[in-house]
PDB file of C-alpha atoms and ligand atoms in Angstrom:
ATOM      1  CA  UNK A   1      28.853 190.024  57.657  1.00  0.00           C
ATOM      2  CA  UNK A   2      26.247 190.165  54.882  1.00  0.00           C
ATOM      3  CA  UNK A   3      22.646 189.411  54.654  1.00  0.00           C
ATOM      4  CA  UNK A   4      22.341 185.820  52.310  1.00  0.00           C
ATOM      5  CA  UNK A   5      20.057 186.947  50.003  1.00  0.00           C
ATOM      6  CA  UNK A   6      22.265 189.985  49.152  1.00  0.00           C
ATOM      7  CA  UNK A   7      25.941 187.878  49.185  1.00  0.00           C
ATOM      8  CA  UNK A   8      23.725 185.314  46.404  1.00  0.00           C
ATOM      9  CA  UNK A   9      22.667 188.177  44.326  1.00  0.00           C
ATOM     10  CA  UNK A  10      26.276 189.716  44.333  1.00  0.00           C
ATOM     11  CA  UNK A  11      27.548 186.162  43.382  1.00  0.00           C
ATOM     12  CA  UNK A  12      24.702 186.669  40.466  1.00  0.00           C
ATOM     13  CA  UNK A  13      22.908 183.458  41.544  1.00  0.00           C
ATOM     14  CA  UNK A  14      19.307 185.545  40.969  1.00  0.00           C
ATOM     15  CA  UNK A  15      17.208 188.942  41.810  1.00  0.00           C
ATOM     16  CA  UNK A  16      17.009 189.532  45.223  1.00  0.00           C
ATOM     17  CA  UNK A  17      12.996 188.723  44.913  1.00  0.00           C
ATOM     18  CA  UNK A  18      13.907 185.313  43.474  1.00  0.00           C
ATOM     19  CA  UNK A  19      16.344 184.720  45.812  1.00  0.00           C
ATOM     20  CA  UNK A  20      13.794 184.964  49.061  1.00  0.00           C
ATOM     21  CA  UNK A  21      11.559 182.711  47.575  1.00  0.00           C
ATOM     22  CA  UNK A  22      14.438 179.956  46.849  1.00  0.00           C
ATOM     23  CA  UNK A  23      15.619 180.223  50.672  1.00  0.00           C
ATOM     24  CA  UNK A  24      12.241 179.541  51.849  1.00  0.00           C
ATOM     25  CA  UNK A  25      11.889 176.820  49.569  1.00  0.00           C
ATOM     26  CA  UNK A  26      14.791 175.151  51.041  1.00  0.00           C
ATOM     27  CA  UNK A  27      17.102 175.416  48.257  1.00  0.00           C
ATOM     28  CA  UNK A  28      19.993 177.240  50.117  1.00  0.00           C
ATOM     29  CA  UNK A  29      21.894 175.512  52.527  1.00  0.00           C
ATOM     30  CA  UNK A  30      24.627 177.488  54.696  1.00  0.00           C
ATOM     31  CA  UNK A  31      27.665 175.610  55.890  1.00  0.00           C
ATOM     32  CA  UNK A  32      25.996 172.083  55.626  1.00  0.00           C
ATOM     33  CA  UNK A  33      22.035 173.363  57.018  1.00  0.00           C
ATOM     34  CA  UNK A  34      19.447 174.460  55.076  1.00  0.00           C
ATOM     35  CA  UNK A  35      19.070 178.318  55.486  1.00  0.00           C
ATOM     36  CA  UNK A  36      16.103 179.592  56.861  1.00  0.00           C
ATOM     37  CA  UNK A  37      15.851 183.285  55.856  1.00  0.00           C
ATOM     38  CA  UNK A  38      17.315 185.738  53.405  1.00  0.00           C
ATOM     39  CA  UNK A  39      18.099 188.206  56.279  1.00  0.00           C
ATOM     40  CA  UNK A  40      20.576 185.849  58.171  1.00  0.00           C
ATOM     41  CA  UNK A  41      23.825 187.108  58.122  1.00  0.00           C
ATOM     42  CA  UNK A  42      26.859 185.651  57.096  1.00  0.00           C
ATOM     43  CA  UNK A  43      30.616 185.953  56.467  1.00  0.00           C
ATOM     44  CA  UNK A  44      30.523 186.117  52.908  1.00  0.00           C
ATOM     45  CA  UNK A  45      34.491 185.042  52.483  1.00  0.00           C
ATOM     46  CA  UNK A  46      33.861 182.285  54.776  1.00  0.00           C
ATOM     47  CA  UNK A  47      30.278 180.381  54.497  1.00  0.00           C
ATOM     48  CA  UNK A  48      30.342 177.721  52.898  1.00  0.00           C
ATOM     49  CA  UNK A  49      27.273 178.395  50.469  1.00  0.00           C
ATOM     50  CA  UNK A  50      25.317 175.916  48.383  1.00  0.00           C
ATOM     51  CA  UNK A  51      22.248 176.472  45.833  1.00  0.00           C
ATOM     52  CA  UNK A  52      20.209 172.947  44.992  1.00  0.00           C
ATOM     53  CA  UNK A  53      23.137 171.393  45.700  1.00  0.00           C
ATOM     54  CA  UNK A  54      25.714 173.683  44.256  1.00  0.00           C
ATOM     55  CA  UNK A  55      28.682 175.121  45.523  1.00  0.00           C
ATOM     56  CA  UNK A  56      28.776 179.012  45.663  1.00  0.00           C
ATOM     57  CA  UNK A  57      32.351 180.989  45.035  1.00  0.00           C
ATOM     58  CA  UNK A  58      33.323 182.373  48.264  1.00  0.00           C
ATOM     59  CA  UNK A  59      34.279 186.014  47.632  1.00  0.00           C
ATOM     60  CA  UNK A  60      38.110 186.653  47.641  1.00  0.00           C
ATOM     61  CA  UNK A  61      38.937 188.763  51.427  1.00  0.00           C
ATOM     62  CA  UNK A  62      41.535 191.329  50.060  1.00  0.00           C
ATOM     63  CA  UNK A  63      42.798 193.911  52.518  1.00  0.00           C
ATOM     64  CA  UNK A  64      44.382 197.304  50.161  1.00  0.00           C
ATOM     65  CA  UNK A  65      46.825 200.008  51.541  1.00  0.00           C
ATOM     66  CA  UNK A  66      46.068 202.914  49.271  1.00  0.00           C
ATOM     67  CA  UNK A  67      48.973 206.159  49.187  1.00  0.00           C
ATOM     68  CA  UNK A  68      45.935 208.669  49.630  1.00  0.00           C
ATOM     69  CA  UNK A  69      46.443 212.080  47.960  1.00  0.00           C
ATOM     70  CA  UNK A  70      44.778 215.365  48.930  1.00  0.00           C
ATOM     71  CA  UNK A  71      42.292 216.332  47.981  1.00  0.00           C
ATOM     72  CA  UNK A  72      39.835 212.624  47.636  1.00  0.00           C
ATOM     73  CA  UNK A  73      37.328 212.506  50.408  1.00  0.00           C
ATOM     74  CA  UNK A  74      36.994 209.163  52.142  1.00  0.00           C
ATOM     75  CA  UNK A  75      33.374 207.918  51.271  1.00  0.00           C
ATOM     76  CA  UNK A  76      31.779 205.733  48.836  1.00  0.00           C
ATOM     77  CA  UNK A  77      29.449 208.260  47.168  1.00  0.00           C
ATOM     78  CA  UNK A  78      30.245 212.095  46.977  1.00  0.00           C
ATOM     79  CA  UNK A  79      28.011 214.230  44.765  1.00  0.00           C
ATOM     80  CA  UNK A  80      30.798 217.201  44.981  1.00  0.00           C
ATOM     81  CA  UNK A  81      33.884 216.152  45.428  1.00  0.00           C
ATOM     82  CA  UNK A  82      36.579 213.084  44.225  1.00  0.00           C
ATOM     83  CA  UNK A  83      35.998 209.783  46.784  1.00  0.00           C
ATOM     84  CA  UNK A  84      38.979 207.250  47.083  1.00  0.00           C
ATOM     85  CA  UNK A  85      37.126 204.788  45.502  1.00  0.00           C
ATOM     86  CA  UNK A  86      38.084 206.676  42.110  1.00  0.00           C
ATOM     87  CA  UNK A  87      41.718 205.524  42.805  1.00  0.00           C
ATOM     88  CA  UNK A  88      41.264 202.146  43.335  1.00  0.00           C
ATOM     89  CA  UNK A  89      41.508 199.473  40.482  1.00  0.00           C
ATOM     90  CA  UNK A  90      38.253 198.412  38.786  1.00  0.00           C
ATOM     91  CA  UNK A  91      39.523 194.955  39.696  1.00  0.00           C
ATOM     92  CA  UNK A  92      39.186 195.723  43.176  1.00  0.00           C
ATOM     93  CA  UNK A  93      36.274 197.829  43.371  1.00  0.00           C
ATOM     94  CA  UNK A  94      34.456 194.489  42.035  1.00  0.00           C
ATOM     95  CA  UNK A  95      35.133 192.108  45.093  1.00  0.00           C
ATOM     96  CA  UNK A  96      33.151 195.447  47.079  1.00  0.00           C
ATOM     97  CA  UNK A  97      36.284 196.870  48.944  1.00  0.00           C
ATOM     98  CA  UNK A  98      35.225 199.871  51.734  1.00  0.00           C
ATOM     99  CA  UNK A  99      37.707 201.565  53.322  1.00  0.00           C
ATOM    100  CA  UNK A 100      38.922 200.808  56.319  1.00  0.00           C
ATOM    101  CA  UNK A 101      37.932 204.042  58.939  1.00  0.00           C
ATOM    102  CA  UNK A 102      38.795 207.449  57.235  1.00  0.00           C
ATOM    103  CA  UNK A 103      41.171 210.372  56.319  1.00  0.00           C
ATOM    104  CA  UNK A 104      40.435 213.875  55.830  1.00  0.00           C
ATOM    105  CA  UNK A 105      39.727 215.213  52.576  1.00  0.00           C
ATOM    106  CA  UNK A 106      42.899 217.412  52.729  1.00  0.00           C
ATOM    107  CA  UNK A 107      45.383 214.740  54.681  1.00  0.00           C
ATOM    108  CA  UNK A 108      47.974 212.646  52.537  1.00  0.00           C
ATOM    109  CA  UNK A 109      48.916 208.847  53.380  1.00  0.00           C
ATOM    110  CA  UNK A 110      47.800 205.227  54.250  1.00  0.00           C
ATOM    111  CA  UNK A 111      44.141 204.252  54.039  1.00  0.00           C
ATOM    112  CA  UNK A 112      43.409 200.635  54.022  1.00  0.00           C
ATOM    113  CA  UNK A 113      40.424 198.974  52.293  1.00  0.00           C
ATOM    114  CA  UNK A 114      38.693 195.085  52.906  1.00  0.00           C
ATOM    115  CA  UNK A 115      35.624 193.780  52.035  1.00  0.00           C
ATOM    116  CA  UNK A 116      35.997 191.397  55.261  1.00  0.00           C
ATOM    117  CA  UNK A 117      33.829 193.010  57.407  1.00  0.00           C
ATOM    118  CA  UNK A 118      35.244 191.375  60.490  1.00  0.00           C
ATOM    119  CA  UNK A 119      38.886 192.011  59.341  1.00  0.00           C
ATOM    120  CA  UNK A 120      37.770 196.198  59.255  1.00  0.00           C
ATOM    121  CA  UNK A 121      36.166 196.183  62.584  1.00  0.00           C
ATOM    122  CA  UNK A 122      38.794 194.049  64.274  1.00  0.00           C
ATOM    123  CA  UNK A 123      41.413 197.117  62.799  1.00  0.00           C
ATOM    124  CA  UNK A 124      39.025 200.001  63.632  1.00  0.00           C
ATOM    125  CA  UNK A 125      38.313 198.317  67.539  1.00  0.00           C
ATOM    126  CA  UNK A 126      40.658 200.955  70.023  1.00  0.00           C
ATOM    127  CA  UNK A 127      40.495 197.388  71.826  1.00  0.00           C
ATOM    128  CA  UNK A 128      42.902 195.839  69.372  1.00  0.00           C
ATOM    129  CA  UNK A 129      45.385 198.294  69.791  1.00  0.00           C
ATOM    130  CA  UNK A 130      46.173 199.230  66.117  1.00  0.00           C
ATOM    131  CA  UNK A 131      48.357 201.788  66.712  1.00  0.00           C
ATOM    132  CA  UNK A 132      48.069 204.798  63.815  1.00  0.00           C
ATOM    133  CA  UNK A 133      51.280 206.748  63.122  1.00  0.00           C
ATOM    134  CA  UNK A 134      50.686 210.818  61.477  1.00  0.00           C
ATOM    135  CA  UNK A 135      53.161 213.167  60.378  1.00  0.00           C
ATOM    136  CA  UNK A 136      52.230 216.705  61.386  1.00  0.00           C
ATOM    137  CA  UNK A 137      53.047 220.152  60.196  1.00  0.00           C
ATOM    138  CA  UNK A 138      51.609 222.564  62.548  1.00  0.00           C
ATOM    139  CA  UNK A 139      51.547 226.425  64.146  1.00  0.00           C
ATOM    140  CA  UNK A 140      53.853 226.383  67.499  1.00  0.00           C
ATOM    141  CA  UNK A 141      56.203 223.748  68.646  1.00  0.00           C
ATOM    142  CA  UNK A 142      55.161 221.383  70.767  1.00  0.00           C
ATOM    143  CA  UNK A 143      56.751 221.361  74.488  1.00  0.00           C
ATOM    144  CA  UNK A 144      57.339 218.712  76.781  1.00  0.00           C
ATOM    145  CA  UNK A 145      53.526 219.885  78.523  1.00  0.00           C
ATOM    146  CA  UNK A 146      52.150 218.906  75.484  1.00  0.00           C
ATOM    147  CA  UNK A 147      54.216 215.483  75.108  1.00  0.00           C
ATOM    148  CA  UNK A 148      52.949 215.135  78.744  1.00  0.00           C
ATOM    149  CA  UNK A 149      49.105 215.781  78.317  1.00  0.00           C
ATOM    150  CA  UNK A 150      48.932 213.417  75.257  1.00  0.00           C
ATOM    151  CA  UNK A 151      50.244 210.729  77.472  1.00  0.00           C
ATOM    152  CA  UNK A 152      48.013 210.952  80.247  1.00  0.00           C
ATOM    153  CA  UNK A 153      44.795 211.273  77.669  1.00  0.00           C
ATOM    154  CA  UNK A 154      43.967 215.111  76.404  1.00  0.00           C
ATOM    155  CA  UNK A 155      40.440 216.435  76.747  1.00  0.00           C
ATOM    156  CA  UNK A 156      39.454 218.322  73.678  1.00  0.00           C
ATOM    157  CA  UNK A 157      37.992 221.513  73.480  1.00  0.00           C
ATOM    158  CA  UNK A 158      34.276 220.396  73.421  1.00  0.00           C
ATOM    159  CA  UNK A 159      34.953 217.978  76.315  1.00  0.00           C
ATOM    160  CA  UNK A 160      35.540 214.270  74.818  1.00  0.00           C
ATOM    161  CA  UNK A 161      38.063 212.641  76.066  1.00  0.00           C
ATOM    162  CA  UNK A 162      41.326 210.830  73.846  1.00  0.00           C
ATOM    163  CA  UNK A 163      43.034 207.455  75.144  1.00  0.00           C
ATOM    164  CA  UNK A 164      46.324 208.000  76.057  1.00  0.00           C
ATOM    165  CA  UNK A 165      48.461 209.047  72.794  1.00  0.00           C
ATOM    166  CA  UNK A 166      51.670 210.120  71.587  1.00  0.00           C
ATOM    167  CA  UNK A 167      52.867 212.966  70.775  1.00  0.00           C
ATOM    168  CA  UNK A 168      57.396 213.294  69.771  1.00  0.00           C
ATOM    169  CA  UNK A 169      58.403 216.731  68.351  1.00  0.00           C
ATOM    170  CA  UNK A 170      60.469 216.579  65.465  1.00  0.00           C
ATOM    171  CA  UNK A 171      61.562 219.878  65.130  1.00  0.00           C
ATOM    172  CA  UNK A 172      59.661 223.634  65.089  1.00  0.00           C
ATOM    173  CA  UNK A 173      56.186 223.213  63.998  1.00  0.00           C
ATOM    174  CA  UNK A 174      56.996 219.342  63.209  1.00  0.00           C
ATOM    175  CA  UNK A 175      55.753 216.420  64.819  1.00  0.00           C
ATOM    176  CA  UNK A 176      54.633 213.056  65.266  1.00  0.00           C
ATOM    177  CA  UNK A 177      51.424 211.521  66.785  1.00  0.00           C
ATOM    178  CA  UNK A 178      50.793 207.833  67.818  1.00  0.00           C
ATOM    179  CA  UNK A 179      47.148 207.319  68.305  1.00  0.00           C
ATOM    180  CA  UNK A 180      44.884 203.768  68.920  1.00  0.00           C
ATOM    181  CA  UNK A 181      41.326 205.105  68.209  1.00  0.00           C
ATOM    182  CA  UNK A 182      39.652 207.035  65.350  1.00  0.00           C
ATOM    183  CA  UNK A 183      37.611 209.640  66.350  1.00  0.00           C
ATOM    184  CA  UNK A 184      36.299 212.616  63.870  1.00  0.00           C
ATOM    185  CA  UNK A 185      39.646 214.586  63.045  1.00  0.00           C
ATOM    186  CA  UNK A 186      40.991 213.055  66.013  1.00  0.00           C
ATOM    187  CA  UNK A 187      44.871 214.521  65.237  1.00  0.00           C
ATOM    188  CA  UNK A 188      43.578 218.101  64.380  1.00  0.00           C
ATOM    189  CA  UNK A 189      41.352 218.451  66.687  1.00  0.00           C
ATOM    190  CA  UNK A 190      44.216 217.135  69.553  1.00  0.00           C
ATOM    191  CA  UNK A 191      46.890 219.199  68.472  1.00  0.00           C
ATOM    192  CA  UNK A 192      44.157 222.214  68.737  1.00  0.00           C
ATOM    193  CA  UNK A 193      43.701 221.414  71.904  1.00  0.00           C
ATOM    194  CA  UNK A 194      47.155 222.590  72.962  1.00  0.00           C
ATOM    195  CA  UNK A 195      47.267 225.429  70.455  1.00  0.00           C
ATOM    196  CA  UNK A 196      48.864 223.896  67.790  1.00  0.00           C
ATOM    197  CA  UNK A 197      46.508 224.170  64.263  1.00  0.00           C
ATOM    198  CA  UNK A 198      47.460 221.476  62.020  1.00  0.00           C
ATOM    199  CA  UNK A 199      48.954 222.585  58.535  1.00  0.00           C
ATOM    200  CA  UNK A 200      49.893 219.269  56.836  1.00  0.00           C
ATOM    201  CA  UNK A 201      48.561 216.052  57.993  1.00  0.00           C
ATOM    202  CA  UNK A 202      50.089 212.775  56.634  1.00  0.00           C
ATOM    203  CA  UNK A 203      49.240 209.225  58.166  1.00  0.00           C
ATOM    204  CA  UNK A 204      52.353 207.721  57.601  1.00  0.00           C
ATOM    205  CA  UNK A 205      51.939 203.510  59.699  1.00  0.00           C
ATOM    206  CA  UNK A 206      49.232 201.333  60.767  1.00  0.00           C
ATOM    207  CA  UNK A 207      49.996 198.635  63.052  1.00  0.00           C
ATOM    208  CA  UNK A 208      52.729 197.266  61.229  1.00  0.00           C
ATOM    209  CA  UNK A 209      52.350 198.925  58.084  1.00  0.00           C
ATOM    210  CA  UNK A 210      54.072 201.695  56.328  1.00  0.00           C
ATOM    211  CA  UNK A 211      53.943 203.047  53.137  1.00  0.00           C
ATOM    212  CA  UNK A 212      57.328 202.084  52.334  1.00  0.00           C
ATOM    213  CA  UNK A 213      57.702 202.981  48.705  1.00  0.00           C
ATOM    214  CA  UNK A 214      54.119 203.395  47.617  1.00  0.00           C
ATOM    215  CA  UNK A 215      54.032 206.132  45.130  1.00  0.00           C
ATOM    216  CA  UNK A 216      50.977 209.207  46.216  1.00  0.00           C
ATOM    217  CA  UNK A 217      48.106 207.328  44.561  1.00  0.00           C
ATOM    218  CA  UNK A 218      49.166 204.019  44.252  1.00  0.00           C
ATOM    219  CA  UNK A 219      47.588 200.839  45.399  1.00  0.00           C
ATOM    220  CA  UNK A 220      49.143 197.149  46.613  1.00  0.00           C
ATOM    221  CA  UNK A 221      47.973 194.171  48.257  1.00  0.00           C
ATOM    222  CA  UNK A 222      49.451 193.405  52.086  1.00  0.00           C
ATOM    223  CA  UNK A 223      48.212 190.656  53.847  1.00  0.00           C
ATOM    224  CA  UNK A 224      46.406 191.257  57.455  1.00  0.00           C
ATOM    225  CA  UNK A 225      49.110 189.505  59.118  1.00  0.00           C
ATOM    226  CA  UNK A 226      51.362 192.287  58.505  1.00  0.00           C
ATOM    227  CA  UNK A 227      49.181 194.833  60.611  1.00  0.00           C
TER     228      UNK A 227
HETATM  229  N1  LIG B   1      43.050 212.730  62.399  1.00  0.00           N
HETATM  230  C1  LIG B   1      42.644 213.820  61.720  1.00  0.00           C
HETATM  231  O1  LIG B   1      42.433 214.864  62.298  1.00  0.00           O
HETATM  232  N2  LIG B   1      42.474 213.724  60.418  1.00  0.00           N
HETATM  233  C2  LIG B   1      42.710 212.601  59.707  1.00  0.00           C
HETATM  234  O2  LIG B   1      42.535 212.592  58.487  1.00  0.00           O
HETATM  235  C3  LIG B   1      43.135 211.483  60.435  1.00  0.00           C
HETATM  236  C4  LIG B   1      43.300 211.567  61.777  1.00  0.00           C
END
């Protein structure tokens, strides 16, 4: 959802300034009524826009899966260090992609990006389930205790609470964690919990998306449905 004065200056209809003063002059109509105010919001790749009688392009919702190296951090803006939005195509970074929740700076893997605003909160809700497969190398080996107290929801070390999550050893200091929520290094802080201080962190699925063969770095299209 977007303000209306700030999806018709993207669509370079006029300034922002301009643009206020053609809303309250009734120029703007949103899905067959007249708008009212520039600060309405809208879905911008959904309202069907008009100016004095003119249809507006509805922005193009994309949805990215980016192959995330180390080493980028997820933001928009960084004055020190690489963002993700240096690895995405020019072509992309037009129609206003964000991504879609967040990786650590060091962790490898997939990190989506929309600019459907509905579409990123509807993946980012723990309410919709979107379950978030990582690939850990850690100190220890996780035990059967540990398997256990992921299930029944872990309480980290400064007292928050996780939904229930899940953890399968793969081998000495190997394993992999299922989680449905996002919270601030979620995976690291989870496996500290039980002792276990993450090495290597790769998110390998989301929902029903894996990396497949996505080369470290690269970029492709998928289509929601396949979350
Ligand atoms: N959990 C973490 O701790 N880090 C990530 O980058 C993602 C999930």
């Amino acid at each position: 959802m977007q303000r209306l004065d700030k999806i018709l200056s993207e669509a370079g209809v006029a300034s922002r300034k301009d643009l206020r003063g053609m809303i309250r002059a009734g120029r703007v109509t949103v899905n067959g009524v007249t708008a009212k105010s520039p600060e309405e919001k809208y879905d911008e790749t959904t309202a069907e826009i008009t100016v004095d009688g003119v249809s507006i392009r509805k922005k193009t919702a994309v949805l990215l899966m980016l192959h995330k190296p180390a080493g980028f951090v997820t933001s928009t803006d960084d004055p020190r260090d690489r963002t993700v939005m240096e690895l995405i195509p020019e072509e992309y970074r037009k129609l206003d992609v964000k991504p879609v929740g967040r990786l650590d700076k060091e962790t490898e893997g997939l990190l989506l990006f929309t600019n459907d605003g509905d579409l990123a909160h509807s993946i980012l809700s723990p309410k919709k389930e979107v379950w978030k497969t990582y690939y850990a190398r850690h100190e220890g080996t996780a035990t059967d205790a540990d398997v256990e107290a992921f299930a029944s929801g872990l309480q980290l070390r400064d007292g928050t609470v996780c939904l229930s999550a899940k953890l399968e050893p793969v081998g000495p200091g190997e394993s992999r964690i299922s989680v449905c929520e996002g919270k601030y290094h979620q995976v690291r802080r989870m496996m500290a919990s039980r002792g276990m201080t993450v090495l290597y962190l790769k998110r390998e699925r989301e929902g029903g998306l894996s990396l497949g063969e996505l080369a470290l770095g690269g970029v492709c299209e998928v289509s929601p449905e396949q979350i």
